[in-house]
mmCIF file of C-alpha atoms in Angstrom:
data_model
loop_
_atom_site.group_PDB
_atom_site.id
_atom_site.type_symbol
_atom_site.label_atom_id
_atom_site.label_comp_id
_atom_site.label_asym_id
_atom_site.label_seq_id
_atom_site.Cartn_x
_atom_site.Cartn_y
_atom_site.Cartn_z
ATOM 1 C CA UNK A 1 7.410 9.454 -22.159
ATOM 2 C CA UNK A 2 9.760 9.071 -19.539
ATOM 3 C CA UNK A 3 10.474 5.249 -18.675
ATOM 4 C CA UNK A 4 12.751 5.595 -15.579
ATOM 5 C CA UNK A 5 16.322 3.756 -15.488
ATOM 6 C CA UNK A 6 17.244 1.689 -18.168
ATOM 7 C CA UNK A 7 17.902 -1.160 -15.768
ATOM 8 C CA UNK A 8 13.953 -1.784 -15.584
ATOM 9 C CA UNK A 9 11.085 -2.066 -17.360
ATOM 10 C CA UNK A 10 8.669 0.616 -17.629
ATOM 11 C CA UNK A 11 6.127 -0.433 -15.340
ATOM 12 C CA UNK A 12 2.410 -0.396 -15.334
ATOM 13 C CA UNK A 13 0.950 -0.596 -11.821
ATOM 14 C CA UNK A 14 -1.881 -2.749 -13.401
ATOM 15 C CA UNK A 15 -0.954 -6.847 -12.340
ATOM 16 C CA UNK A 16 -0.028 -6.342 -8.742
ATOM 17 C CA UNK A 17 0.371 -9.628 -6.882
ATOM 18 C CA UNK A 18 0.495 -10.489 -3.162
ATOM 19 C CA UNK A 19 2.538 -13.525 -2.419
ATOM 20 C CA UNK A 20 4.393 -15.082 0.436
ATOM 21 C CA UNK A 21 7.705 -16.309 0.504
ATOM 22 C CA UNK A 22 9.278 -18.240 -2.003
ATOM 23 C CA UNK A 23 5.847 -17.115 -4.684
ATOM 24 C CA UNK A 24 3.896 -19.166 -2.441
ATOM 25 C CA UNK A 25 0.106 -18.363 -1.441
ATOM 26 C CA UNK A 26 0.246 -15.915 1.346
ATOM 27 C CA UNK A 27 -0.785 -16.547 5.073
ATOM 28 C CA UNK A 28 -1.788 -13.979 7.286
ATOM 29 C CA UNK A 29 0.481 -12.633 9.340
ATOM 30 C CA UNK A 30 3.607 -13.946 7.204
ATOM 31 C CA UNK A 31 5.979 -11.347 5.227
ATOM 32 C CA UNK A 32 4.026 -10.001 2.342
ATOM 33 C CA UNK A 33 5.717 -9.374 -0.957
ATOM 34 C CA UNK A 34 4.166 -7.526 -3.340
ATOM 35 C CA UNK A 35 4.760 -7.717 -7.112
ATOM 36 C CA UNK A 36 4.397 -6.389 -10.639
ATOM 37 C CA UNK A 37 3.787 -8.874 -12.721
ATOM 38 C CA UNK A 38 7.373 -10.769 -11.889
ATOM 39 C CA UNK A 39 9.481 -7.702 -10.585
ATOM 40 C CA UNK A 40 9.161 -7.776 -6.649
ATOM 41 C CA UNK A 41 8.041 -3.838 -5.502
ATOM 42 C CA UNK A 42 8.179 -4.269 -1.812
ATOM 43 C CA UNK A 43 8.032 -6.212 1.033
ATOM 44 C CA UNK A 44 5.923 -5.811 4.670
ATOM 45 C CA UNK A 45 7.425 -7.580 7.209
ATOM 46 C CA UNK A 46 5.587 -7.635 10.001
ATOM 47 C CA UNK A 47 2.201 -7.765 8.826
ATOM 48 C CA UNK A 48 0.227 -7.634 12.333
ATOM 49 C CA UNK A 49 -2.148 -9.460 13.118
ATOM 50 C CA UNK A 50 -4.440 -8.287 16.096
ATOM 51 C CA UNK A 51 -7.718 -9.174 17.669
ATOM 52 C CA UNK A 52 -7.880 -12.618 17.196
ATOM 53 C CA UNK A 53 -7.176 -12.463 13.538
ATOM 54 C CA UNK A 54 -10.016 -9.889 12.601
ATOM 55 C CA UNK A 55 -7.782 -6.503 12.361
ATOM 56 C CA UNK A 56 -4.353 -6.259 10.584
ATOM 57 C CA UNK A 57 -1.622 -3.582 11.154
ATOM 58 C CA UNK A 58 0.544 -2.431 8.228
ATOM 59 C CA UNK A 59 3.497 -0.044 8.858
ATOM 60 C CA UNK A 60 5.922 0.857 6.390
ATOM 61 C CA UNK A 61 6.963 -2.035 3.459
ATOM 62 C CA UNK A 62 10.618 -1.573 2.089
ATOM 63 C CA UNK A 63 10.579 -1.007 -1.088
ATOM 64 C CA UNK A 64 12.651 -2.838 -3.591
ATOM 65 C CA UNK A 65 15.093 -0.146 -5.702
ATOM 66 C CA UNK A 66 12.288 -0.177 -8.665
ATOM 67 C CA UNK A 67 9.578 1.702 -6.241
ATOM 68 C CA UNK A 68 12.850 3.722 -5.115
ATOM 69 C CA UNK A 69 13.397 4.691 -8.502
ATOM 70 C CA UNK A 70 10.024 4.875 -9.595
ATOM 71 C CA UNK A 71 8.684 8.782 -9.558
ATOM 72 C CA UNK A 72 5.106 8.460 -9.517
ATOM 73 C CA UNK A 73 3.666 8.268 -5.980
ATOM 74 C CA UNK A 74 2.912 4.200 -5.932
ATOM 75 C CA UNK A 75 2.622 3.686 -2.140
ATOM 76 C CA UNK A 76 -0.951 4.312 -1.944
ATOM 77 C CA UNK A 77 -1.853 2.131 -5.245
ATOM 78 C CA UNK A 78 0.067 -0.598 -3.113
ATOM 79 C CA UNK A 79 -1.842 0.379 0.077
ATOM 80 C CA UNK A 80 -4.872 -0.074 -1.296
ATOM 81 C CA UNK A 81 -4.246 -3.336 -3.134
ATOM 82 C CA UNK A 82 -3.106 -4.717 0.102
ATOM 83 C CA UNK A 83 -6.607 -4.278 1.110
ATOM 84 C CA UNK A 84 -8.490 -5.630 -1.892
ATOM 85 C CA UNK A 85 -6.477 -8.137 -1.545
ATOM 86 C CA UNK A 86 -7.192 -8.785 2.064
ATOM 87 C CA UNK A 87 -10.661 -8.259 2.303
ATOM 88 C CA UNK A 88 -11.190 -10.922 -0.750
ATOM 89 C CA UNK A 89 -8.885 -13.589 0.865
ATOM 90 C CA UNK A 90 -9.264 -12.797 4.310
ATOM 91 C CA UNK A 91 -13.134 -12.286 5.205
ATOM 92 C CA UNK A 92 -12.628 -12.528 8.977
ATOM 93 C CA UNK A 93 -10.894 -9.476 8.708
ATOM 94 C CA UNK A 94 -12.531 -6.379 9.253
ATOM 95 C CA UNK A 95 -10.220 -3.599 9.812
ATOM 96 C CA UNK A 96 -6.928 -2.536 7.925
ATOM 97 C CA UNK A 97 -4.643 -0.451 10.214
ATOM 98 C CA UNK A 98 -1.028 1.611 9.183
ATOM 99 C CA UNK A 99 1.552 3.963 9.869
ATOM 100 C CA UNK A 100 3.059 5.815 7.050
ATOM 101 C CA UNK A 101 5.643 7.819 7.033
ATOM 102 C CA UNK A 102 8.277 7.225 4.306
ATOM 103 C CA UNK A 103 9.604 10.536 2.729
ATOM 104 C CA UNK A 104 8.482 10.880 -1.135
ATOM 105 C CA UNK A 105 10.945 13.455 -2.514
ATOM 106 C CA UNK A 106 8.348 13.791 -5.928
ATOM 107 C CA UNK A 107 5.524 15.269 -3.455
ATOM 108 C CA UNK A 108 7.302 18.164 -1.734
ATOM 109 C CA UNK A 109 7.851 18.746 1.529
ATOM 110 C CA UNK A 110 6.641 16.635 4.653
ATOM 111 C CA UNK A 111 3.424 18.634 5.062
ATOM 112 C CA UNK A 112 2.593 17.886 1.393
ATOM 113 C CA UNK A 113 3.489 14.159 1.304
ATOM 114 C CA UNK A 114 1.034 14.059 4.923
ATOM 115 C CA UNK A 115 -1.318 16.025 3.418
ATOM 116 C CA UNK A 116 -1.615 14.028 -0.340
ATOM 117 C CA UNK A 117 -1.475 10.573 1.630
ATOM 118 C CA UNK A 118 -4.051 11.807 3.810
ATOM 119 C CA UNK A 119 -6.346 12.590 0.920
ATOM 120 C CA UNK A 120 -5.691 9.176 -0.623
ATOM 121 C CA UNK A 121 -6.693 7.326 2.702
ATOM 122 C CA UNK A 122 -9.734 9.555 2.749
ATOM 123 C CA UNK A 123 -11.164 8.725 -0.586
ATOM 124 C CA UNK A 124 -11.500 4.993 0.534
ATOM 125 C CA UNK A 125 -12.907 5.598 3.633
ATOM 126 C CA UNK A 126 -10.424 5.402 6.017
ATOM 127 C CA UNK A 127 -11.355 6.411 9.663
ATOM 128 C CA UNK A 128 -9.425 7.980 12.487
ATOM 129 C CA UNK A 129 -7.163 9.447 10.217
ATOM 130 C CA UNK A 130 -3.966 11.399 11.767
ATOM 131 C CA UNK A 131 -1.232 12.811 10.758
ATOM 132 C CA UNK A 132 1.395 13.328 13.774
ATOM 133 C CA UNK A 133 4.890 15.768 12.923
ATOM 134 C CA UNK A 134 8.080 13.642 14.068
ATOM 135 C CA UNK A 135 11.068 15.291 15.125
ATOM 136 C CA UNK A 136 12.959 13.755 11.855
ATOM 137 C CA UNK A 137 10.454 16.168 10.378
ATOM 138 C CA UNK A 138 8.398 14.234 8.603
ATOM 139 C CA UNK A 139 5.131 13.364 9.045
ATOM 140 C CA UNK A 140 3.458 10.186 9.999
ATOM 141 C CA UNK A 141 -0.222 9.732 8.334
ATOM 142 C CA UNK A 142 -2.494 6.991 10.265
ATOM 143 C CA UNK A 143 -5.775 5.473 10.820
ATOM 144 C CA UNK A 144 -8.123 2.318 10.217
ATOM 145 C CA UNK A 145 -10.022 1.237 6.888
ATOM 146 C CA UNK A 146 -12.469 -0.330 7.910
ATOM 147 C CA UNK A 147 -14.133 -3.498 5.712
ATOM 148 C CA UNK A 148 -18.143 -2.164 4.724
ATOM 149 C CA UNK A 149 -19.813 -2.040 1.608
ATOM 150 C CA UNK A 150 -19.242 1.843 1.559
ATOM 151 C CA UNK A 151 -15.337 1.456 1.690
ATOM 152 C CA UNK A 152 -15.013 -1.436 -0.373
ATOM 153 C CA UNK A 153 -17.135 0.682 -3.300
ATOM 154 C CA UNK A 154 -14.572 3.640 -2.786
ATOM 155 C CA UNK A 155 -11.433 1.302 -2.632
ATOM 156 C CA UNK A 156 -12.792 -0.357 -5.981
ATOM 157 C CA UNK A 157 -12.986 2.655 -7.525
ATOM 158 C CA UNK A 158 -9.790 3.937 -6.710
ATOM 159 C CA UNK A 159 -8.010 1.076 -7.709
ATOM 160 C CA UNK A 160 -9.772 1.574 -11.161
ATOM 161 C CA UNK A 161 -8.544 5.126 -11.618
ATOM 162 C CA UNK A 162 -4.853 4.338 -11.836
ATOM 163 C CA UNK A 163 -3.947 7.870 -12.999
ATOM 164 C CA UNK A 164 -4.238 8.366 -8.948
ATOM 165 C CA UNK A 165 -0.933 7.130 -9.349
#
């Protein structure tokens, strides 16, 4: 098996944290930094927060140079643990928007990333999905997941079939 650059360990995908700065508890609306285990993946800065604190607006996170290294697809797994992780801390929240456009060079072209993004968004419900062409060529996938029993149930199982990865 393939472990990726020797300058990291191999990693599993299977203890991701969400923190705030400085390992602290996270607040809404703060800088968001997600982890494995100890090793830092990424970080969302700004994490919107809109209508009075019940919807929240992700756009792209920058990942750290493990995620840039990292060949499996992992954006989504983070995606969607950003919103377990939000609908168990957060309850007033009830909708989890983004913007997503950041070139993948394992998926193929910009049609293909769009189109395997889209399909991940779709399995956990998401709603109002789009995917709009940019004139850097790539594609940016959108839309809302929504917090109901029905999307919760499909983002749990997702997040328990980590060969999605």
């Amino acid at each position: 098996m393939d472990k990726g650059p020797s300058h990291w360990p191999y990693m599993s995908f299977t203890n991701i944290r969400i923190k705030g700065a400085d390992d602290a508890s996270y607040r809404l609306g703060d800088p968001m930094y997600v982890y494995d285990g100890e090793v830092l993946l990424a970080i969302l800065d700004p994490v919107q927060v809109l209508n009075d604190g019940t919807h929240v607006h992700i756009e792209p996170f920058t990942p750290t140079q493990v995620i840039l290294d990292e060949r499996r697809h992992v954006g989504r797994l983070i995606f969607f643990e950003i919103c377990a992780f939000i609908s168990e801390h957060f309850p007033q929240v009830l909708a989890i928007s983004f913007a997503f456009a950041r070139p993948i060079e394992t998926l193929g072209g910009p049609a293909q990333q769009a189109g395997s993004r889209a399909a991940a968004m779709e399995r956990i419900g998401v709603e109002d999905l789009r995917i709009t062409p940019v004139t850097s060529g790539a594609h940016v996938v959108s839309g809302t997941w929504a917090y109901n029993e029905r999307n919760l149930a499909a983002l749990q199982l997702a997040l328990a079939d980590r060969k999605s990865t």
